[in-house]
Short mmCIF file of C-alpha atoms in Angstrom, two decimals:
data_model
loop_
_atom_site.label_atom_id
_atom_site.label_comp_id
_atom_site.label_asym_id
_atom_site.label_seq_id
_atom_site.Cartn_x
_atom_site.Cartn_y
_atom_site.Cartn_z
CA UNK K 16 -98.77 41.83 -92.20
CA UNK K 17 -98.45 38.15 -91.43
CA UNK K 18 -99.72 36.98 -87.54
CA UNK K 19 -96.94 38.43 -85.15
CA UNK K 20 -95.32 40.90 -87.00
CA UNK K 21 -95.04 44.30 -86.31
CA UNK K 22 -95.55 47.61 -88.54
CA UNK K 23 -93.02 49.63 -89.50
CA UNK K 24 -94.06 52.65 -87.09
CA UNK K 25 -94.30 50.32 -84.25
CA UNK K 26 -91.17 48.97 -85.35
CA UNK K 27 -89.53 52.42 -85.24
CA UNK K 28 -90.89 53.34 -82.18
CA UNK K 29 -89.74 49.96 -80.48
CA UNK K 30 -86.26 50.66 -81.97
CA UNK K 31 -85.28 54.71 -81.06
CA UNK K 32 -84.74 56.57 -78.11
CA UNK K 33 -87.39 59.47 -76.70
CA UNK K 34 -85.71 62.15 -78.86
CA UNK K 35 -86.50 60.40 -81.41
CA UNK K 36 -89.58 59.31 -81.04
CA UNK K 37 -90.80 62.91 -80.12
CA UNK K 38 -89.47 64.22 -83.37
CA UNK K 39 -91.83 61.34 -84.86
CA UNK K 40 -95.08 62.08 -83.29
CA UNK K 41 -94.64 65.81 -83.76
CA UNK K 42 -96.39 66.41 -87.21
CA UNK K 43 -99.34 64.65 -85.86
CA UNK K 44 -99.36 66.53 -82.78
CA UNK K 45 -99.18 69.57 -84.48
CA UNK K 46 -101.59 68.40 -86.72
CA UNK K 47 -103.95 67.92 -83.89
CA UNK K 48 -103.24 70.91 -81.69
CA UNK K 49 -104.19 73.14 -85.20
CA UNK K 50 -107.32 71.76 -86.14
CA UNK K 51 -109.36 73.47 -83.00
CA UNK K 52 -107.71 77.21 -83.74
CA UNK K 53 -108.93 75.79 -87.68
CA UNK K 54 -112.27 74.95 -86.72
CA UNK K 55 -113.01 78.36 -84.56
CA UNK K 56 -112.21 80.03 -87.78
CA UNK K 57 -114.58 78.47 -89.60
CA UNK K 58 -117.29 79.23 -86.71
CA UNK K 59 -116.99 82.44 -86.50
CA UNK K 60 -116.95 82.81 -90.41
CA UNK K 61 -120.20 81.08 -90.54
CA UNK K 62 -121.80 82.66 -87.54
CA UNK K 63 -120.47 86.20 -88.15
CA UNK K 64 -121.98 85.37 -92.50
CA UNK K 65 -125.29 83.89 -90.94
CA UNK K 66 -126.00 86.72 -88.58
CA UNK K 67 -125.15 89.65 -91.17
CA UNK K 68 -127.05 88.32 -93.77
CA UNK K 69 -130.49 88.06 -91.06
CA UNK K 70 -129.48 91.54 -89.99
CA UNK K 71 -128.95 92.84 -93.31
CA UNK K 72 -132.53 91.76 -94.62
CA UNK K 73 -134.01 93.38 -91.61
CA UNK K 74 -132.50 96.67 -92.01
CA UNK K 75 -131.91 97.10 -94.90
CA UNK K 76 -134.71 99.88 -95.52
CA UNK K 77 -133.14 102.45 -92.97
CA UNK K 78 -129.95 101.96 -95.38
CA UNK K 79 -131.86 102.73 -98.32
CA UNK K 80 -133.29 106.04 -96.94
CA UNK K 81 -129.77 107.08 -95.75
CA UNK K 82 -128.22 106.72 -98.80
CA UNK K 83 -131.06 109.22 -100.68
CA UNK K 84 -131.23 111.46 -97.94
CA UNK K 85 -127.09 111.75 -98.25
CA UNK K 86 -127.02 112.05 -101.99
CA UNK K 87 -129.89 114.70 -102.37
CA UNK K 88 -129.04 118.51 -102.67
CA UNK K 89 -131.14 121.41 -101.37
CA UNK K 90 -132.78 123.09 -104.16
CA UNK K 91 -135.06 126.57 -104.20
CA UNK K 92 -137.98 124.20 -102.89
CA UNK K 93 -135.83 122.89 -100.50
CA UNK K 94 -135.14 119.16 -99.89
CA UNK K 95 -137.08 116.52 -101.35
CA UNK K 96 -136.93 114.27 -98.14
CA UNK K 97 -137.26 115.67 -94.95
CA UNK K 98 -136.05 112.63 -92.51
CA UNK K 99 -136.37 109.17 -92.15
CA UNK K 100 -139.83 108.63 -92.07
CA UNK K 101 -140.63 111.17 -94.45
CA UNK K 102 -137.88 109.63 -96.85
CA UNK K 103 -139.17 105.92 -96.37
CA UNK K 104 -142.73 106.63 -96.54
CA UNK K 105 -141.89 109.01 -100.39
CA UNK K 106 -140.02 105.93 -101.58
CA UNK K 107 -142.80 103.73 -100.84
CA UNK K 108 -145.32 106.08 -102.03
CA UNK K 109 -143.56 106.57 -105.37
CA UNK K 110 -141.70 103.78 -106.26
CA UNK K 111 -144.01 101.02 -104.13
CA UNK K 112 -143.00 99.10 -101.11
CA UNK K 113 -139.96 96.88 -102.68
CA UNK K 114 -137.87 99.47 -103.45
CA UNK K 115 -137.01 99.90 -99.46
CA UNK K 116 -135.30 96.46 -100.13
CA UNK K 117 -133.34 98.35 -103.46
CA UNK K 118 -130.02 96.40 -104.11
CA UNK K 119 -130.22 93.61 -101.34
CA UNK K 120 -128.62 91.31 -103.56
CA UNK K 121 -125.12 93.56 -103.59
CA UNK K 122 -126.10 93.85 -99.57
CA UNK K 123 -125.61 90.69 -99.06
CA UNK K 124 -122.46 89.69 -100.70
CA UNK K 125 -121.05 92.42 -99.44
CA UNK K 126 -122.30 92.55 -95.61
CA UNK K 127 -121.75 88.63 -95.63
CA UNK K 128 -118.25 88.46 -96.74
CA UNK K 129 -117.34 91.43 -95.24
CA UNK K 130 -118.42 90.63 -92.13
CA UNK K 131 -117.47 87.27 -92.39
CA UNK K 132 -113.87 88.35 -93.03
CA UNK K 133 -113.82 91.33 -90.52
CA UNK K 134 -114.83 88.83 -87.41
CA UNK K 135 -112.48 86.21 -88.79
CA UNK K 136 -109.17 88.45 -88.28
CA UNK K 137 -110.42 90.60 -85.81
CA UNK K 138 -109.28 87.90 -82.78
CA UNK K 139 -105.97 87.44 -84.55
CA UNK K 140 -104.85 91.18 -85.23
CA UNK K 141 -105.84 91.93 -81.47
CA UNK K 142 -103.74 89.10 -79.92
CA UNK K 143 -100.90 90.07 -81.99
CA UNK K 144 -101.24 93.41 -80.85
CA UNK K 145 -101.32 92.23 -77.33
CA UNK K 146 -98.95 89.61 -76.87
CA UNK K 147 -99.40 86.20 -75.01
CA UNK K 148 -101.71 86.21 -71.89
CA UNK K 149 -102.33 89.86 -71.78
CA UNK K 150 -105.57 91.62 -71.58
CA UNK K 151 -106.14 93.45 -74.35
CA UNK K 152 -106.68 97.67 -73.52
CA UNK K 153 -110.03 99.30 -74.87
CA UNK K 154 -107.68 101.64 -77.43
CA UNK K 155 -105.90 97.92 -78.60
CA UNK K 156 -109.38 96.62 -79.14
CA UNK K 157 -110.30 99.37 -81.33
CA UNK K 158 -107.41 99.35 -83.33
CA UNK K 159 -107.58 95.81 -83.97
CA UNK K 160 -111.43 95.94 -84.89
CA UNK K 161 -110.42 99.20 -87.37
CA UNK K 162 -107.57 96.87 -89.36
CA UNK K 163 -110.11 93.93 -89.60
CA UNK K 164 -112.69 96.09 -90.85
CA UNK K 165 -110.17 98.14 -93.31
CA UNK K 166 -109.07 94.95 -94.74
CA UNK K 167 -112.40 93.52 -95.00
CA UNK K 168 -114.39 96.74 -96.82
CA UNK K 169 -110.83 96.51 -99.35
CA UNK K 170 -112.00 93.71 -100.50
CA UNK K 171 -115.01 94.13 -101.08
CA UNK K 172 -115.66 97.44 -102.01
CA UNK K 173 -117.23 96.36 -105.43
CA UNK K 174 -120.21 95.10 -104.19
CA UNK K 175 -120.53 98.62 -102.34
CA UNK K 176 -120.51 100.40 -105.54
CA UNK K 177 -123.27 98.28 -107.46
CA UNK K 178 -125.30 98.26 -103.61
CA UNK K 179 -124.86 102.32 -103.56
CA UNK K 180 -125.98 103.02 -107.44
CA UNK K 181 -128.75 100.44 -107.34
CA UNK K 182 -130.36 102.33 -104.12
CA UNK K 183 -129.76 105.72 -105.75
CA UNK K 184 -131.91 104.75 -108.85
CA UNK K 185 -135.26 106.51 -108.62
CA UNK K 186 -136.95 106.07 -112.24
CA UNK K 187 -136.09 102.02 -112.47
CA UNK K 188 -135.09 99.12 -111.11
CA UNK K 189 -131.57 98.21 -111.86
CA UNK K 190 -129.60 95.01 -111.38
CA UNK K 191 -126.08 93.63 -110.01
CA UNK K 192 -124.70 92.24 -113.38
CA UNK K 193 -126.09 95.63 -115.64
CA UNK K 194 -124.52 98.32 -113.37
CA UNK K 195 -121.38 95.99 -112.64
CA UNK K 196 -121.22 96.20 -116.71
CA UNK K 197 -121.52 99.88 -117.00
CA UNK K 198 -118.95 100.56 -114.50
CA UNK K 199 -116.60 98.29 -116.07
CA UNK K 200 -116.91 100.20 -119.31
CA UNK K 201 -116.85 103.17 -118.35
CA UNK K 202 -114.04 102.63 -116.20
CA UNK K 203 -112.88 99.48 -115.87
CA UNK K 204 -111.51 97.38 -113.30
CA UNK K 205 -110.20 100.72 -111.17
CA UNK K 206 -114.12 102.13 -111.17
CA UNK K 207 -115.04 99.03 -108.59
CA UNK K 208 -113.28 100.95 -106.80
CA UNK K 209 -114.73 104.27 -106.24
CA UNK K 210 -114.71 105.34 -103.02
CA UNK K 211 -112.28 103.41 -101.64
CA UNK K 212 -110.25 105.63 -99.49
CA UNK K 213 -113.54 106.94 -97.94
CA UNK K 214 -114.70 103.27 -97.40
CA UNK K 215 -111.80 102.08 -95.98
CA UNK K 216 -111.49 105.11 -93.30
CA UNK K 217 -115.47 105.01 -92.82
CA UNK K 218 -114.90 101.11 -91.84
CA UNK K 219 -111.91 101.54 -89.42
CA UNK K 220 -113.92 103.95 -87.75
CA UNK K 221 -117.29 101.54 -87.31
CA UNK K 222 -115.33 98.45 -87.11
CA UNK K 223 -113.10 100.04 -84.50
CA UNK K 224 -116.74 101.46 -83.15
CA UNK K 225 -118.25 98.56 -83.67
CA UNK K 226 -115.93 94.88 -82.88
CA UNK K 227 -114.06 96.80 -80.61
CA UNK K 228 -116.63 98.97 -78.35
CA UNK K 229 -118.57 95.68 -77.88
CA UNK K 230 -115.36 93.79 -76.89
CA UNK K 231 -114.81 96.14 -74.58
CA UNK K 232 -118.32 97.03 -73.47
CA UNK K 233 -118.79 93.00 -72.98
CA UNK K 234 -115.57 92.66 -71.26
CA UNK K 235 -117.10 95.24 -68.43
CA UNK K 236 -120.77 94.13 -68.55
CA UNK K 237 -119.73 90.02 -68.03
CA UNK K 238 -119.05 90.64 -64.32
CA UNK K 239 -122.28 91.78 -63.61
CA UNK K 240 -124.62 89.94 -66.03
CA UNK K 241 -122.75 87.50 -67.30
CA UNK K 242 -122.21 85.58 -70.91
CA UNK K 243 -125.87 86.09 -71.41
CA UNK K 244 -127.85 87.70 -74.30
CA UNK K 245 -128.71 90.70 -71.85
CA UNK K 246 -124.72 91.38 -71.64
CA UNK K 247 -124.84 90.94 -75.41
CA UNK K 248 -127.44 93.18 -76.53
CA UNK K 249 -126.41 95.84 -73.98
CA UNK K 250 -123.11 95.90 -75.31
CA UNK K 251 -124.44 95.92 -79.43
CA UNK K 252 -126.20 99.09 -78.53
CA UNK K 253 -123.37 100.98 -76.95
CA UNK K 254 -121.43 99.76 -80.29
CA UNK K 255 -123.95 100.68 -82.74
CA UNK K 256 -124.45 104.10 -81.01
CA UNK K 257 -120.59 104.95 -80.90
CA UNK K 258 -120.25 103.33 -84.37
CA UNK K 259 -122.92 105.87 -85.99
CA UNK K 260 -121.52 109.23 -84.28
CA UNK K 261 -118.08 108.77 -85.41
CA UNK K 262 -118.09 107.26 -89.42
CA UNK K 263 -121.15 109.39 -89.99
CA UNK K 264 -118.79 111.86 -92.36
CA UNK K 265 -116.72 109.47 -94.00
CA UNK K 266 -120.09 108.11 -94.89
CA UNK K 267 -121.08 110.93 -96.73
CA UNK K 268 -118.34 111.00 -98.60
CA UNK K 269 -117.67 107.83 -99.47
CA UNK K 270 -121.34 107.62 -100.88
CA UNK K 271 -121.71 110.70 -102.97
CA UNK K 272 -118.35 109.28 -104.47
CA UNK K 273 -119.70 105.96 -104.94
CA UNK K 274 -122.91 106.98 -106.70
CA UNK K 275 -120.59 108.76 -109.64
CA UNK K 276 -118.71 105.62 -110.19
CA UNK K 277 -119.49 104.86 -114.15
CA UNK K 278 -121.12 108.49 -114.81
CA UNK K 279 -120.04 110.87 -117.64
CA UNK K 280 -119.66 114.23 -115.73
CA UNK K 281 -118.30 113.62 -112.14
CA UNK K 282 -119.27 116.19 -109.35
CA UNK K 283 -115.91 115.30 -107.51
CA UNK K 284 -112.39 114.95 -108.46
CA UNK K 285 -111.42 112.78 -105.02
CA UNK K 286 -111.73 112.53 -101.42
CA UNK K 287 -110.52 115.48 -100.24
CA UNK K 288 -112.35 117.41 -103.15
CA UNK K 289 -115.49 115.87 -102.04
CA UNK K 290 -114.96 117.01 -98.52
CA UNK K 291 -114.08 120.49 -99.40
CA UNK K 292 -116.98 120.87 -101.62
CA UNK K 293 -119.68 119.65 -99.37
CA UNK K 294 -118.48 122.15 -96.72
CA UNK K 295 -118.29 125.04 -99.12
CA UNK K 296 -121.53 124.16 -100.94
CA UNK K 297 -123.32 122.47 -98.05
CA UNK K 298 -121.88 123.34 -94.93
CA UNK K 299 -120.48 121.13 -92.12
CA UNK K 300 -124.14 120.15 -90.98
CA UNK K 301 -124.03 117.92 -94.59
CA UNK K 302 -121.43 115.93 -93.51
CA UNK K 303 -124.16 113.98 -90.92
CA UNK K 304 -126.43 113.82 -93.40
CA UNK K 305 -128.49 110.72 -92.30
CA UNK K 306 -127.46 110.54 -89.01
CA UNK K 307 -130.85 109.43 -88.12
CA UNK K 308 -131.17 106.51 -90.61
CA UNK K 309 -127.59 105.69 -89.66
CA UNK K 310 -127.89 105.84 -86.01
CA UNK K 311 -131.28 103.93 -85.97
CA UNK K 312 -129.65 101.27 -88.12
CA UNK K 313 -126.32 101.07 -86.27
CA UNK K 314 -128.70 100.15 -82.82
CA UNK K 315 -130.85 97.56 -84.79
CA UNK K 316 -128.04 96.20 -86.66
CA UNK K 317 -125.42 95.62 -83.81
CA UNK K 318 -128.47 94.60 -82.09
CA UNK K 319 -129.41 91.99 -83.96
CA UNK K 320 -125.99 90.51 -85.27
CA UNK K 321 -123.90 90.36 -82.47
CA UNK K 322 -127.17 88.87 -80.53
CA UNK K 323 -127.29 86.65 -83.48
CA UNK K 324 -123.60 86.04 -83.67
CA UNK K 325 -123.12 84.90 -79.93
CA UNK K 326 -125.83 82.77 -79.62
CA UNK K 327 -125.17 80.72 -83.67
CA UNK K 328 -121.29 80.26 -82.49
CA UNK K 329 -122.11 78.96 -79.28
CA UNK K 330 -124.44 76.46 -80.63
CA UNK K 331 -121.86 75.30 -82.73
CA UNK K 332 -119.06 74.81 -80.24
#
């Protein structure tokens, strides 16, 4: 531009009326107003990713146990694993201390993005469901936590398959790309997802449990304790505890389903053929088969991330 002149948006502006020039600036307005509701999404994807994957490592043991104590049947000797401890302390015992970590690598990409993706659309589904400067109800929370954590787990469920058949290995140690092979040809495509009706009921119930019991639980505790770490770890164990008692039998199921993905004979034709059969064969007390490991891990878990969580995504801000 030569000395003096103007640019053509200053020229524009000089030259229309306030309609006008509103209609103008409003991309970049919008443009602006978007990019903090942008960059809270990616916060909470990164914290919520950061804070499973920690969480995840830590406990992943408990979740190794669970998943053999749920899978094993009572024979003439009676079980093989009598708890937790005595569970953890066979597998170590027999198969040496690693195998409590058995299939962390499907763990991870599965607690990270599912997590991830759970937290990220948790805060949208529940203001939809609430409306516009409305508090949202304890039964609103939970549904909105269930549909972020059904959506999630659907996504995901083939790194749930590979996690579950890895930990249910006893004789070797298997990996992600072998057992993703041998469910692929076996079944293809479909056998990633085994399971999946199971999953995706188990998760509504703990994500429900889980995002939306510590919403809630949160919500009540701030008034007295404030936003502090106490409020937040006070409210992850109500969560975790709540979380374990109620997806406890969709848990079952969904695992003994899971481990027969890629197998020649299967034990169960479906869901509600699974159900059936474990409370004919079993009885009901089967269906909370490794409540223990599953309670002690929801605690440490919820513990742990949403501590985690809170404190990573308000560093960030």
């Amino acid at each position: 531009l030569k000395r003096g002149a103007q640019s053509p948006t200053t020229l524009a502006m000089a030259t229309t009326t306030a309609p006008q020039r509103q209609a103008i600036l409003a991309p970049s307005v919008a443009a602006v107003s978007a990019s903090p509701a942008a960059g809270d999404l990616a916060v909470r994807a990164f914290s919520s990713g950061l804070a499973a994957g920690a969480a995840e490592c830590l406990t992943l043991p408990t979740d190794v146990a669970k998943v053999r104590l749920q899978v094993q049947r009572i024979g003439p000797e009676g079980p093989q694993y009598k708890g937790l401890f005595d569970c953890a302390s066979k597998i170590v015992a027999q198969e040496g201390p690693g195998s409590l970590w058995k299939g962390l690598a499907p763990a991870l990409v599965r607690q990270v993005n599912y997590t991830a993706t759970a937290l990220v659309v948790y805060e949208p589904i529940r203001d939809t469901v609430v409306g516009e400067g409305n508090t949202p109800s304890y039964f609103q929370r939970l549904f909105a936590g269930g549909s972020a954590g059904s959506f999630g787990i659907a996504v995901w469920n083939p790194a749930e398959v590979v996690k579950t058949q890895i930990q249910t290995e006893r004789t070797k140690t298997l990996k992600m790309i072998p057992v993703a092979k041998a469910v692929f040809k076996t079944e293809g495509i479909l056998g990633f997802w085994a399971g999946v009706g199971p999953n995706v009921a188990r998760s509504f119930l703990v994500n429900a449990a889980e995002l939306g019991t510590y919403d809630e639980a949160k919500h009540q505790l701030k008034p007295y304790l404030g936003d502090t770490v106490f409020t937040h770890m006070g409210a992850s164990g109500v969560a975790g505890f709540v979380s374990a008692c109620t997806s406890t039998p969709a848990d079952v199921v969904k695992t003994r389903l899971m481990d027969g993905a890629g197998r020649a004979e299967k034990q169960y034709s479906g869901v509600i053929n699974a159900f059936t059969t474990i409370l004919k064969e079993e009885g009901a007390t089967a269906l909370y088969k490794g409540f223990v490991p599953i309670v002690t891990r929801k605690v440490i878990w919820c513990g742990l991330f949403f501590t985690m969580y809170e404190q990573i995504k308000a560093s960030l801000k």
